[in-house]
Amino acid sequence: CHHVTGECSCPPGWTGHDCKLPCSSGRWGRGCANSCACDGGDGGCDPATGSCSCQPGFTGQRCQ
């Protein structure tokens, strides 16, 4: 928490007043500020790192 305001500083992948809400689908990083850059299969990405989660039949860094 911020020492003056008491506002939570959430780790990457988490958001909300008390950091208990995971990033919504398609978002990742600190403050859920980044969009997933994953292609085919729409498997989404890891909410903390942005690593793509490929659906069956898709592979590669961006599931292309």
mmCIF file with all atom_site columns, N, CA, C and O in Angstrom, residues 16-47:
data_model
loop_
_atom_site.group_PDB
_atom_site.id
_atom_site.type_symbol
_atom_site.label_atom_id
_atom_site.label_alt_id
_atom_site.label_comp_id
_atom_site.label_asym_id
_atom_site.label_entity_id
_atom_site.label_seq_id
_atom_site.pdbx_PDB_ins_code
_atom_site.Cartn_x
_atom_site.Cartn_y
_atom_site.Cartn_z
_atom_site.occupancy
_atom_site.B_iso_or_equiv
_atom_site.pdbx_formal_charge
_atom_site.auth_seq_id
_atom_site.auth_comp_id
_atom_site.auth_asym_id
_atom_site.auth_atom_id
_atom_site.pdbx_PDB_model_num
ATOM 1   N N  . GLY A 1 16 ? -8.391  -3.959  -8.745  1.00 0.00 ? 16 GLY A N  1
ATOM 2   C CA . GLY A 1 16 ? -9.444  -3.765  -7.746  1.00 0.00 ? 16 GLY A CA 1
ATOM 3   C C  . GLY A 1 16 ? -8.939  -3.033  -6.529  1.00 0.00 ? 16 GLY A C  1
ATOM 4   O O  . GLY A 1 16 ? -7.735  -2.865  -6.324  1.00 0.00 ? 16 GLY A O  1
ATOM 5   N N  . HIS A 1 17 ? -9.866  -2.595  -5.708  1.00 0.00 ? 17 HIS A N  1
ATOM 6   C CA . HIS A 1 17 ? -9.544  -1.827  -4.503  1.00 0.00 ? 17 HIS A CA 1
ATOM 7   C C  . HIS A 1 17 ? -8.563  -2.557  -3.592  1.00 0.00 ? 17 HIS A C  1
ATOM 8   O O  . HIS A 1 17 ? -7.663  -1.962  -3.024  1.00 0.00 ? 17 HIS A O  1
ATOM 9   N N  . ASP A 1 18 ? -8.768  -3.872  -3.462  1.00 0.00 ? 18 ASP A N  1
ATOM 10  C CA . ASP A 1 18 ? -7.896  -4.654  -2.584  1.00 0.00 ? 18 ASP A CA 1
ATOM 11  C C  . ASP A 1 18 ? -7.109  -5.727  -3.337  1.00 0.00 ? 18 ASP A C  1
ATOM 12  O O  . ASP A 1 18 ? -6.641  -6.696  -2.751  1.00 0.00 ? 18 ASP A O  1
ATOM 13  N N  . CYS A 1 19 ? -6.966  -5.549  -4.659  1.00 0.00 ? 19 CYS A N  1
ATOM 14  C CA . CYS A 1 19 ? -6.162  -6.430  -5.519  1.00 0.00 ? 19 CYS A CA 1
ATOM 15  C C  . CYS A 1 19 ? -6.640  -7.886  -5.521  1.00 0.00 ? 19 CYS A C  1
ATOM 16  O O  . CYS A 1 19 ? -5.851  -8.797  -5.716  1.00 0.00 ? 19 CYS A O  1
ATOM 17  N N  . LYS A 1 20 ? -7.918  -8.114  -5.337  1.00 0.00 ? 20 LYS A N  1
ATOM 18  C CA . LYS A 1 20 ? -8.444  -9.475  -5.318  1.00 0.00 ? 20 LYS A CA 1
ATOM 19  C C  . LYS A 1 20 ? -9.088  -9.868  -6.641  1.00 0.00 ? 20 LYS A C  1
ATOM 20  O O  . LYS A 1 20 ? -9.528  -10.996 -6.789  1.00 0.00 ? 20 LYS A O  1
ATOM 21  N N  . LEU A 1 21 ? -9.148  -8.959  -7.611  1.00 0.00 ? 21 LEU A N  1
ATOM 22  C CA . LEU A 1 21 ? -9.768  -9.251  -8.898  1.00 0.00 ? 21 LEU A CA 1
ATOM 23  C C  . LEU A 1 21 ? -8.700  -9.511  -9.953  1.00 0.00 ? 21 LEU A C  1
ATOM 24  O O  . LEU A 1 21 ? -7.821  -8.677  -10.171 1.00 0.00 ? 21 LEU A O  1
ATOM 25  N N  . PRO A 1 22 ? -8.760  -10.666 -10.634 1.00 0.00 ? 22 PRO A N  1
ATOM 26  C CA . PRO A 1 22 ? -7.809  -10.904 -11.722 1.00 0.00 ? 22 PRO A CA 1
ATOM 27  C C  . PRO A 1 22 ? -8.150  -10.015 -12.917 1.00 0.00 ? 22 PRO A C  1
ATOM 28  O O  . PRO A 1 22 ? -9.283  -9.541  -13.049 1.00 0.00 ? 22 PRO A O  1
ATOM 29  N N  . CYS A 1 23 ? -7.178  -9.777  -13.773 1.00 0.00 ? 23 CYS A N  1
ATOM 30  C CA . CYS A 1 23 ? -7.432  -9.005  -14.990 1.00 0.00 ? 23 CYS A CA 1
ATOM 31  C C  . CYS A 1 23 ? -8.535  -9.688  -15.787 1.00 0.00 ? 23 CYS A C  1
ATOM 32  O O  . CYS A 1 23 ? -8.632  -10.923 -15.804 1.00 0.00 ? 23 CYS A O  1
ATOM 33  N N  . SER A 1 24 ? -9.338  -8.897  -16.463 1.00 0.00 ? 24 SER A N  1
ATOM 34  C CA . SER A 1 24 ? -10.375 -9.470  -17.312 1.00 0.00 ? 24 SER A CA 1
ATOM 35  C C  . SER A 1 24 ? -9.734  -10.136 -18.521 1.00 0.00 ? 24 SER A C  1
ATOM 36  O O  . SER A 1 24 ? -8.580  -9.884  -18.861 1.00 0.00 ? 24 SER A O  1
ATOM 37  N N  . SER A 1 25 ? -10.484 -10.988 -19.171 1.00 0.00 ? 25 SER A N  1
ATOM 38  C CA . SER A 1 25 ? -9.988  -11.722 -20.332 1.00 0.00 ? 25 SER A CA 1
ATOM 39  C C  . SER A 1 25 ? -9.456  -10.755 -21.384 1.00 0.00 ? 25 SER A C  1
ATOM 40  O O  . SER A 1 25 ? -10.086 -9.749  -21.686 1.00 0.00 ? 25 SER A O  1
ATOM 41  N N  . GLY A 1 26 ? -8.292  -11.073 -21.908 1.00 0.00 ? 26 GLY A N  1
ATOM 42  C CA . GLY A 1 26 ? -7.692  -10.236 -22.935 1.00 0.00 ? 26 GLY A CA 1
ATOM 43  C C  . GLY A 1 26 ? -6.807  -9.120  -22.403 1.00 0.00 ? 26 GLY A C  1
ATOM 44  O O  . GLY A 1 26 ? -6.234  -8.353  -23.154 1.00 0.00 ? 26 GLY A O  1
ATOM 45  N N  . ARG A 1 27 ? -6.667  -9.007  -21.092 1.00 0.00 ? 27 ARG A N  1
ATOM 46  C CA . ARG A 1 27 ? -5.839  -7.962  -20.469 1.00 0.00 ? 27 ARG A CA 1
ATOM 47  C C  . ARG A 1 27 ? -4.783  -8.616  -19.596 1.00 0.00 ? 27 ARG A C  1
ATOM 48  O O  . ARG A 1 27 ? -4.974  -9.703  -19.066 1.00 0.00 ? 27 ARG A O  1
ATOM 49  N N  . TRP A 1 28 ? -3.643  -7.936  -19.420 1.00 0.00 ? 28 TRP A N  1
ATOM 50  C CA . TRP A 1 28 ? -2.588  -8.457  -18.556 1.00 0.00 ? 28 TRP A CA 1
ATOM 51  C C  . TRP A 1 28 ? -1.687  -7.338  -18.073 1.00 0.00 ? 28 TRP A C  1
ATOM 52  O O  . TRP A 1 28 ? -1.739  -6.221  -18.561 1.00 0.00 ? 28 TRP A O  1
ATOM 53  N N  . GLY A 1 29 ? -0.851  -7.648  -17.061 1.00 0.00 ? 29 GLY A N  1
ATOM 54  C CA . GLY A 1 29 ? 0.170   -6.732  -16.556 1.00 0.00 ? 29 GLY A CA 1
ATOM 55  C C  . GLY A 1 29 ? -0.270  -5.895  -15.380 1.00 0.00 ? 29 GLY A C  1
ATOM 56  O O  . GLY A 1 29 ? -1.358  -6.041  -14.842 1.00 0.00 ? 29 GLY A O  1
ATOM 57  N N  . ARG A 1 30 ? 0.613   -4.995  -14.959 1.00 0.00 ? 30 ARG A N  1
ATOM 58  C CA . ARG A 1 30 ? 0.328   -4.114  -13.833 1.00 0.00 ? 30 ARG A CA 1
ATOM 59  C C  . ARG A 1 30 ? -0.836  -3.197  -14.201 1.00 0.00 ? 30 ARG A C  1
ATOM 60  O O  . ARG A 1 30 ? -0.828  -2.541  -15.228 1.00 0.00 ? 30 ARG A O  1
ATOM 61  N N  . GLY A 1 31 ? -1.856  -3.198  -13.386 1.00 0.00 ? 31 GLY A N  1
ATOM 62  C CA . GLY A 1 31 ? -3.039  -2.388  -13.649 1.00 0.00 ? 31 GLY A CA 1
ATOM 63  C C  . GLY A 1 31 ? -3.866  -2.921  -14.815 1.00 0.00 ? 31 GLY A C  1
ATOM 64  O O  . GLY A 1 31 ? -4.758  -2.228  -15.298 1.00 0.00 ? 31 GLY A O  1
ATOM 65  N N  . CYS A 1 32 ? -3.555  -4.112  -15.276 1.00 0.00 ? 32 CYS A N  1
ATOM 66  C CA . CYS A 1 32 ? -4.259  -4.736  -16.416 1.00 0.00 ? 32 CYS A CA 1
ATOM 67  C C  . CYS A 1 32 ? -4.242  -3.802  -17.619 1.00 0.00 ? 32 CYS A C  1
ATOM 68  O O  . CYS A 1 32 ? -5.202  -3.724  -18.393 1.00 0.00 ? 32 CYS A O  1
ATOM 69  N N  . ALA A 1 33 ? -3.143  -3.077  -17.788 1.00 0.00 ? 33 ALA A N  1
ATOM 70  C CA . ALA A 1 33 ? -3.054  -2.027  -18.805 1.00 0.00 ? 33 ALA A CA 1
ATOM 71  C C  . ALA A 1 33 ? -2.707  -2.540  -20.206 1.00 0.00 ? 33 ALA A C  1
ATOM 72  O O  . ALA A 1 33 ? -2.827  -1.794  -21.171 1.00 0.00 ? 33 ALA A O  1
ATOM 73  N N  . ASN A 1 34 ? -2.280  -3.793  -20.330 1.00 0.00 ? 34 ASN A N  1
ATOM 74  C CA . ASN A 1 34 ? -1.856  -4.316  -21.628 1.00 0.00 ? 34 ASN A CA 1
ATOM 75  C C  . ASN A 1 34 ? -2.913  -5.229  -22.240 1.00 0.00 ? 34 ASN A C  1
ATOM 76  O O  . ASN A 1 34 ? -3.633  -5.921  -21.525 1.00 0.00 ? 34 ASN A O  1
ATOM 77  N N  . SER A 1 35 ? -2.966  -5.249  -23.560 1.00 0.00 ? 35 SER A N  1
ATOM 78  C CA . SER A 1 35 ? -3.855  -6.145  -24.288 1.00 0.00 ? 35 SER A CA 1
ATOM 79  C C  . SER A 1 35 ? -3.082  -7.381  -24.723 1.00 0.00 ? 35 SER A C  1
ATOM 80  O O  . SER A 1 35 ? -1.923  -7.280  -25.112 1.00 0.00 ? 35 SER A O  1
ATOM 81  N N  . CYS A 1 36 ? -3.734  -8.537  -24.667 1.00 0.00 ? 36 CYS A N  1
ATOM 82  C CA . CYS A 1 36 ? -3.102  -9.770  -25.129 1.00 0.00 ? 36 CYS A CA 1
ATOM 83  C C  . CYS A 1 36 ? -2.819  -9.657  -26.622 1.00 0.00 ? 36 CYS A C  1
ATOM 84  O O  . CYS A 1 36 ? -3.645  -9.166  -27.377 1.00 0.00 ? 36 CYS A O  1
ATOM 85  N N  . ALA A 1 37 ? -1.652  -10.142 -27.031 1.00 0.00 ? 37 ALA A N  1
ATOM 86  C CA . ALA A 1 37 ? -1.261  -10.099 -28.444 1.00 0.00 ? 37 ALA A CA 1
ATOM 87  C C  . ALA A 1 37 ? -1.259  -11.511 -29.023 1.00 0.00 ? 37 ALA A C  1
ATOM 88  O O  . ALA A 1 37 ? -0.403  -11.866 -29.815 1.00 0.00 ? 37 ALA A O  1
ATOM 89  N N  . CYS A 1 38 ? -2.228  -12.312 -28.613 1.00 0.00 ? 38 CYS A N  1
ATOM 90  C CA . CYS A 1 38 ? -2.303  -13.700 -29.066 1.00 0.00 ? 38 CYS A CA 1
ATOM 91  C C  . CYS A 1 38 ? -3.217  -13.796 -30.285 1.00 0.00 ? 38 CYS A C  1
ATOM 92  O O  . CYS A 1 38 ? -4.263  -13.170 -30.329 1.00 0.00 ? 38 CYS A O  1
ATOM 93  N N  . ASP A 1 39 ? -2.797  -14.610 -31.247 1.00 0.00 ? 39 ASP A N  1
ATOM 94  C CA . ASP A 1 39 ? -3.555  -14.781 -32.477 1.00 0.00 ? 39 ASP A CA 1
ATOM 95  C C  . ASP A 1 39 ? -4.504  -15.968 -32.379 1.00 0.00 ? 39 ASP A C  1
ATOM 96  O O  . ASP A 1 39 ? -5.215  -16.107 -31.400 1.00 0.00 ? 39 ASP A O  1
ATOM 97  N N  . GLY A 1 40 ? -4.449  -16.835 -33.360 1.00 0.00 ? 40 GLY A N  1
ATOM 98  C CA . GLY A 1 40 ? -5.364  -17.954 -33.549 1.00 0.00 ? 40 GLY A CA 1
ATOM 99  C C  . GLY A 1 40 ? -5.737  -18.738 -32.314 1.00 0.00 ? 40 GLY A C  1
ATOM 100 O O  . GLY A 1 40 ? -4.956  -18.948 -31.409 1.00 0.00 ? 40 GLY A O  1
ATOM 101 N N  . GLY A 1 41 ? -6.980  -19.170 -32.281 1.00 0.00 ? 41 GLY A N  1
ATOM 102 C CA . GLY A 1 41 ? -7.446  -20.032 -31.219 1.00 0.00 ? 41 GLY A CA 1
ATOM 103 C C  . GLY A 1 41 ? -8.042  -19.309 -30.035 1.00 0.00 ? 41 GLY A C  1
ATOM 104 O O  . GLY A 1 41 ? -8.761  -19.887 -29.253 1.00 0.00 ? 41 GLY A O  1
ATOM 105 N N  . ASP A 1 42 ? -7.772  -18.039 -29.901 1.00 0.00 ? 42 ASP A N  1
ATOM 106 C CA . ASP A 1 42 ? -8.316  -17.223 -28.819 1.00 0.00 ? 42 ASP A CA 1
ATOM 107 C C  . ASP A 1 42 ? -8.191  -17.892 -27.453 1.00 0.00 ? 42 ASP A C  1
ATOM 108 O O  . ASP A 1 42 ? -9.141  -17.949 -26.692 1.00 0.00 ? 42 ASP A O  1
ATOM 109 N N  . GLY A 1 43 ? -7.001  -18.418 -27.170 1.00 0.00 ? 43 GLY A N  1
ATOM 110 C CA . GLY A 1 43 ? -6.773  -19.052 -25.882 1.00 0.00 ? 43 GLY A CA 1
ATOM 111 C C  . GLY A 1 43 ? -6.532  -18.066 -24.765 1.00 0.00 ? 43 GLY A C  1
ATOM 112 O O  . GLY A 1 43 ? -6.501  -18.431 -23.604 1.00 0.00 ? 43 GLY A O  1
ATOM 113 N N  . GLY A 1 44 ? -6.349  -16.796 -25.100 1.00 0.00 ? 44 GLY A N  1
ATOM 114 C CA . GLY A 1 44 ? -6.079  -15.787 -24.093 1.00 0.00 ? 44 GLY A CA 1
ATOM 115 C C  . GLY A 1 44 ? -4.617  -15.774 -23.691 1.00 0.00 ? 44 GLY A C  1
ATOM 116 O O  . GLY A 1 44 ? -3.780  -16.418 -24.301 1.00 0.00 ? 44 GLY A O  1
ATOM 117 N N  . CYS A 1 45 ? -4.316  -15.009 -22.653 1.00 0.00 ? 45 CYS A N  1
ATOM 118 C CA . CYS A 1 45 ? -2.935  -14.929 -22.188 1.00 0.00 ? 45 CYS A CA 1
ATOM 119 C C  . CYS A 1 45 ? -2.885  -14.903 -20.678 1.00 0.00 ? 45 CYS A C  1
ATOM 120 O O  . CYS A 1 45 ? -3.883  -14.649 -20.006 1.00 0.00 ? 45 CYS A O  1
ATOM 121 N N  . ASP A 1 46 ? -1.690  -15.164 -20.159 1.00 0.00 ? 46 ASP A N  1
ATOM 122 C CA . ASP A 1 46 ? -1.467  -15.160 -18.720 1.00 0.00 ? 46 ASP A CA 1
ATOM 123 C C  . ASP A 1 46 ? -1.673  -13.728 -18.214 1.00 0.00 ? 46 ASP A C  1
ATOM 124 O O  . ASP A 1 46 ? -1.084  -12.791 -18.757 1.00 0.00 ? 46 ASP A O  1
ATOM 125 N N  . PRO A 1 47 ? -2.498  -13.525 -17.181 1.00 0.00 ? 47 PRO A N  1
ATOM 126 C CA . PRO A 1 47 ? -2.786  -12.177 -16.711 1.00 0.00 ? 47 PRO A CA 1
ATOM 127 C C  . PRO A 1 47 ? -1.592  -11.452 -16.090 1.00 0.00 ? 47 PRO A C  1
ATOM 128 O O  . PRO A 1 47 ? -1.596  -10.227 -16.002 1.00 0.00 ? 47 PRO A O  1
#
